[in-house]
Amino acid sequence: MAVDISRRTDYAIRLIAALIQNEGRPLSVRKAAAQNEVPYAFARNIQHNLVQAGLVHSVRGAYGGMLLAVDPAELTLFRLIEAVQGPLSVAVCAYDESWCSRHRLCQFHKVWEGANALLRDYLDSVSIQQLLDGKKPYISGGSAELL
């Protein structure tokens, strides 16, 4: 399993940013997709994931669309990534111990768990709102700080 951020996640970040910038008004999936160079079919599928994760509400009707369901200052990169991409891990065994029967004997298992914890903590310390406000996260002493 790779740690790569998928295209799906990149698109989801673009769509969430568009919702935030729309300042609480419903935004159609079609319009958000077009404005952010996201294929419409992909955007509809991502919308479904975001609704399931409780990050977005769907509003029906002529003036409907998507609405952000959470405070963007509380929405972290980690939560958004896992909502559309599933578990983020440097190694499958670090989040699914049933994947390998050797996890209790493996000399590397603790390293993968530690790397996952660092990745999770870092991405969970950066909110979407901070990024949209132009604050740049960086790692200092094992934690994310904003410039």
C-alpha atoms as a printed R data frame, in Angstrom:
    type eleno elety resid chain resno       x       y       z
1   ATOM     1    CA   MET     A     1   0.000   0.000   0.000
2   ATOM     2    CA   ALA     A     2   1.395   3.337  -0.991
3   ATOM     3    CA   VAL     A     3   1.162   6.528   1.015
4   ATOM     4    CA   ASP     A     4   0.438   8.492  -2.138
5   ATOM     5    CA   ILE     A     5  -2.317  11.041  -2.021
6   ATOM     6    CA   SER     A     6  -4.664   9.896  -4.753
7   ATOM     7    CA   ARG     A     7  -6.102  11.995  -7.548
8   ATOM     8    CA   ARG     A     8  -9.465  11.410  -5.864
9   ATOM     9    CA   THR     A     9  -8.141  13.103  -2.714
10  ATOM    10    CA   ASP     A    10  -6.697  15.997  -4.700
11  ATOM    11    CA   TYR     A    11 -10.080  16.507  -6.335
12  ATOM    12    CA   ALA     A    12 -11.871  16.270  -2.971
13  ATOM    13    CA   ILE     A    13  -9.616  18.973  -1.532
14  ATOM    14    CA   ARG     A    14 -10.440  21.212  -4.504
15  ATOM    15    CA   LEU     A    15 -14.181  20.635  -4.058
16  ATOM    16    CA   ILE     A    16 -14.072  21.300  -0.301
17  ATOM    17    CA   ALA     A    17 -12.082  24.497  -0.898
18  ATOM    18    CA   ALA     A    18 -14.725  25.622  -3.411
19  ATOM    19    CA   LEU     A    19 -17.462  25.019  -0.835
20  ATOM    20    CA   ILE     A    20 -15.607  27.062   1.768
21  ATOM    21    CA   GLN     A    21 -15.037  29.897  -0.670
22  ATOM    22    CA   ASN     A    22 -18.750  29.819  -1.581
23  ATOM    23    CA   GLU     A    23 -19.425  31.144   1.940
24  ATOM    24    CA   GLY     A    24 -22.262  28.933   3.090
25  ATOM    25    CA   ARG     A    25 -24.308  28.992  -0.099
26  ATOM    26    CA   PRO     A    26 -25.134  25.723  -1.892
27  ATOM    27    CA   LEU     A    27 -22.785  24.991  -4.769
28  ATOM    28    CA   SER     A    28 -23.785  22.626  -7.544
29  ATOM    29    CA   VAL     A    29 -21.499  19.683  -8.129
30  ATOM    30    CA   ARG     A    30 -21.411  20.505 -11.839
31  ATOM    31    CA   LYS     A    31 -20.287  24.098 -11.217
32  ATOM    32    CA   ALA     A    32 -17.716  23.116  -8.575
33  ATOM    33    CA   ALA     A    33 -16.333  20.443 -10.884
34  ATOM    34    CA   ALA     A    34 -16.059  22.797 -13.851
35  ATOM    35    CA   GLN     A    35 -14.438  25.586 -11.840
36  ATOM    36    CA   ASN     A    36 -11.852  23.225 -10.360
37  ATOM    37    CA   GLU     A    37 -11.036  21.047 -13.373
38  ATOM    38    CA   VAL     A    38 -12.554  17.932 -11.843
39  ATOM    39    CA   PRO     A    39 -14.364  15.503 -14.156
40  ATOM    40    CA   TYR     A    40 -18.074  15.718 -13.344
41  ATOM    41    CA   ALA     A    41 -18.592  11.956 -12.869
42  ATOM    42    CA   PHE     A    42 -15.618  11.883 -10.501
43  ATOM    43    CA   ALA     A    43 -16.995  14.891  -8.596
44  ATOM    44    CA   ARG     A    44 -20.386  13.179  -8.129
45  ATOM    45    CA   ASN     A    45 -18.691  10.106  -6.752
46  ATOM    46    CA   ILE     A    46 -16.536  12.186  -4.397
47  ATOM    47    CA   GLN     A    47 -19.612  14.107  -3.265
48  ATOM    48    CA   HIS     A    48 -21.169  10.795  -2.274
49  ATOM    49    CA   ASN     A    49 -18.101   9.937  -0.143
50  ATOM    50    CA   LEU     A    50 -18.118  13.376   1.476
51  ATOM    51    CA   VAL     A    51 -21.825  13.070   2.342
52  ATOM    52    CA   GLN     A    52 -21.282   9.584   3.802
53  ATOM    53    CA   ALA     A    53 -18.433  10.926   5.939
54  ATOM    54    CA   GLY     A    54 -20.647  13.741   7.233
55  ATOM    55    CA   LEU     A    55 -18.469  16.465   5.726
56  ATOM    56    CA   VAL     A    56 -21.022  17.682   3.173
57  ATOM    57    CA   HIS     A    57 -24.815  17.970   2.991
58  ATOM    58    CA   SER     A    58 -26.714  17.643  -0.266
59  ATOM    59    CA   VAL     A    59 -29.454  20.187  -0.932
60  ATOM    60    CA   ARG     A    60 -32.035  19.224  -3.555
61  ATOM    61    CA   GLY     A    61 -33.847  21.562  -5.878
62  ATOM    62    CA   ALA     A    62 -33.185  24.190  -8.509
63  ATOM    63    CA   TYR     A    63 -30.909  26.137  -6.192
64  ATOM    64    CA   GLY     A    64 -29.499  23.098  -4.463
65  ATOM    65    CA   GLY     A    65 -26.059  21.637  -4.412
66  ATOM    66    CA   MET     A    66 -23.470  20.833  -1.795
67  ATOM    67    CA   LEU     A    67 -23.045  22.565   1.542
68  ATOM    68    CA   LEU     A    68 -20.163  22.119   3.920
69  ATOM    69    CA   ALA     A    69 -21.433  20.308   7.030
70  ATOM    70    CA   VAL     A    70 -18.426  20.967   9.260
71  ATOM    71    CA   ASP     A    71 -16.413  23.942  10.425
72  ATOM    72    CA   PRO     A    72 -13.503  24.319   7.964
73  ATOM    73    CA   ALA     A    73 -11.261  25.284  10.889
74  ATOM    74    CA   GLU     A    74 -11.998  21.851  12.394
75  ATOM    75    CA   LEU     A    75 -11.746  19.869   9.161
76  ATOM    76    CA   THR     A    76  -8.247  18.445   8.995
77  ATOM    77    CA   LEU     A    77  -6.390  17.076   6.009
78  ATOM    78    CA   PHE     A    78  -6.287  13.682   7.702
79  ATOM    79    CA   ARG     A    79 -10.066  13.509   8.106
80  ATOM    80    CA   LEU     A    80 -10.644  14.595   4.516
81  ATOM    81    CA   ILE     A    81  -8.095  12.160   3.101
82  ATOM    82    CA   GLU     A    82  -9.525   9.197   4.981
83  ATOM    83    CA   ALA     A    83 -13.080  10.176   3.985
84  ATOM    84    CA   VAL     A    84 -12.333   9.774   0.288
85  ATOM    85    CA   GLN     A    85  -9.311   7.510   0.160
86  ATOM    86    CA   GLY     A    86  -9.701   5.209   3.146
87  ATOM    87    CA   PRO     A    87  -6.939   4.391   5.607
88  ATOM    88    CA   LEU     A    88  -3.687   6.245   5.023
89  ATOM    89    CA   SER     A    89  -0.715   4.134   6.002
90  ATOM    90    CA   VAL     A    90   2.921   3.534   5.171
91  ATOM    91    CA   ALA     A    91   2.308  -0.212   5.545
92  ATOM    92    CA   VAL     A    92  -0.913  -2.237   5.574
93  ATOM    93    CA   CYS     A    93   0.132  -4.114   8.710
94  ATOM    94    CA   ALA     A    94   0.286  -0.867  10.675
95  ATOM    95    CA   TYR     A    95  -3.498  -0.386  10.490
96  ATOM    96    CA   ASP     A    96  -4.701  -3.939   9.759
97  ATOM    97    CA   GLU     A    97  -2.950  -6.466  11.972
98  ATOM    98    CA   SER     A    98  -4.929  -9.317  10.401
99  ATOM    99    CA   TRP     A    99  -3.086  -8.642   7.129
100 ATOM   100    CA   CYS     A   100   0.078 -10.352   8.406
101 ATOM   101    CA   SER     A   101   0.322 -13.022  11.064
102 ATOM   102    CA   ARG     A   102   3.888 -11.970  11.910
103 ATOM   103    CA   HIS     A   103   3.066  -8.500  13.276
104 ATOM   104    CA   ARG     A   104   3.845  -9.546  16.868
105 ATOM   105    CA   LEU     A   105   7.225 -10.989  15.833
106 ATOM   106    CA   CYS     A   106   8.213  -8.473  13.177
107 ATOM   107    CA   GLN     A   107  11.101  -6.153  14.041
108 ATOM   108    CA   PHE     A   108   9.726  -3.483  11.692
109 ATOM   109    CA   HIS     A   109   6.081  -3.411  12.812
110 ATOM   110    CA   LYS     A   110   6.710  -0.792  15.526
111 ATOM   111    CA   VAL     A   111   8.541   1.413  12.999
112 ATOM   112    CA   TRP     A   112   5.538   1.325  10.646
113 ATOM   113    CA   GLU     A   113   3.181   2.075  13.531
114 ATOM   114    CA   GLY     A   114   5.374   5.015  14.550
115 ATOM   115    CA   ALA     A   115   5.546   6.350  10.996
116 ATOM   116    CA   ASN     A   116   1.758   6.106  10.753
117 ATOM   117    CA   ALA     A   117   1.367   7.992  14.021
118 ATOM   118    CA   LEU     A   118   3.660  10.786  12.794
119 ATOM   119    CA   LEU     A   119   1.837  11.020   9.464
120 ATOM   120    CA   ARG     A   120  -1.586  10.982  11.142
121 ATOM   121    CA   ASP     A   121  -0.591  13.559  13.779
122 ATOM   122    CA   TYR     A   122   0.892  15.893  11.174
123 ATOM   123    CA   LEU     A   123  -2.054  15.737   8.768
124 ATOM   124    CA   ASP     A   124  -4.500  15.960  11.677
125 ATOM   125    CA   SER     A   125  -2.834  19.175  12.863
126 ATOM   126    CA   VAL     A   126  -3.477  21.055   9.605
127 ATOM   127    CA   SER     A   127  -6.987  22.346   8.903
128 ATOM   128    CA   ILE     A   128  -8.345  23.133   5.487
129 ATOM   129    CA   GLN     A   129  -9.139  26.662   6.692
130 ATOM   130    CA   GLN     A   130  -5.505  27.247   7.677
131 ATOM   131    CA   LEU     A   131  -4.389  26.265   4.199
132 ATOM   132    CA   LEU     A   132  -6.973  28.498   2.532
133 ATOM   133    CA   ASP     A   133  -5.839  31.359   4.785
134 ATOM   134    CA   GLY     A   134  -2.363  30.952   3.297
135 ATOM   135    CA   LYS     A   135  -0.713  29.531   6.386
136 ATOM   136    CA   LYS     A   136   2.027  27.091   5.448
137 ATOM   137    CA   PRO     A   137   2.487  24.048   7.688
138 ATOM   138    CA   TYR     A   138   5.933  22.687   8.337
139 ATOM   139    CA   ILE     A   139   7.327  20.093  10.693
140 ATOM   140    CA   SER     A   140   9.388  21.252  13.629
141 ATOM   141    CA   GLY     A   141  10.340  18.880  16.391
142 ATOM   142    CA   GLY     A   142   7.817  16.278  15.275
143 ATOM   143    CA   SER     A   143   4.757  18.528  15.132
144 ATOM   144    CA   ALA     A   144   3.252  20.784  12.516
145 ATOM   145    CA   GLU     A   145   3.565  24.511  12.932
146 ATOM   146    CA   LEU     A   146   2.208  27.282  10.757
147 ATOM   147    CA   LEU     A   147   4.194  30.098   9.221
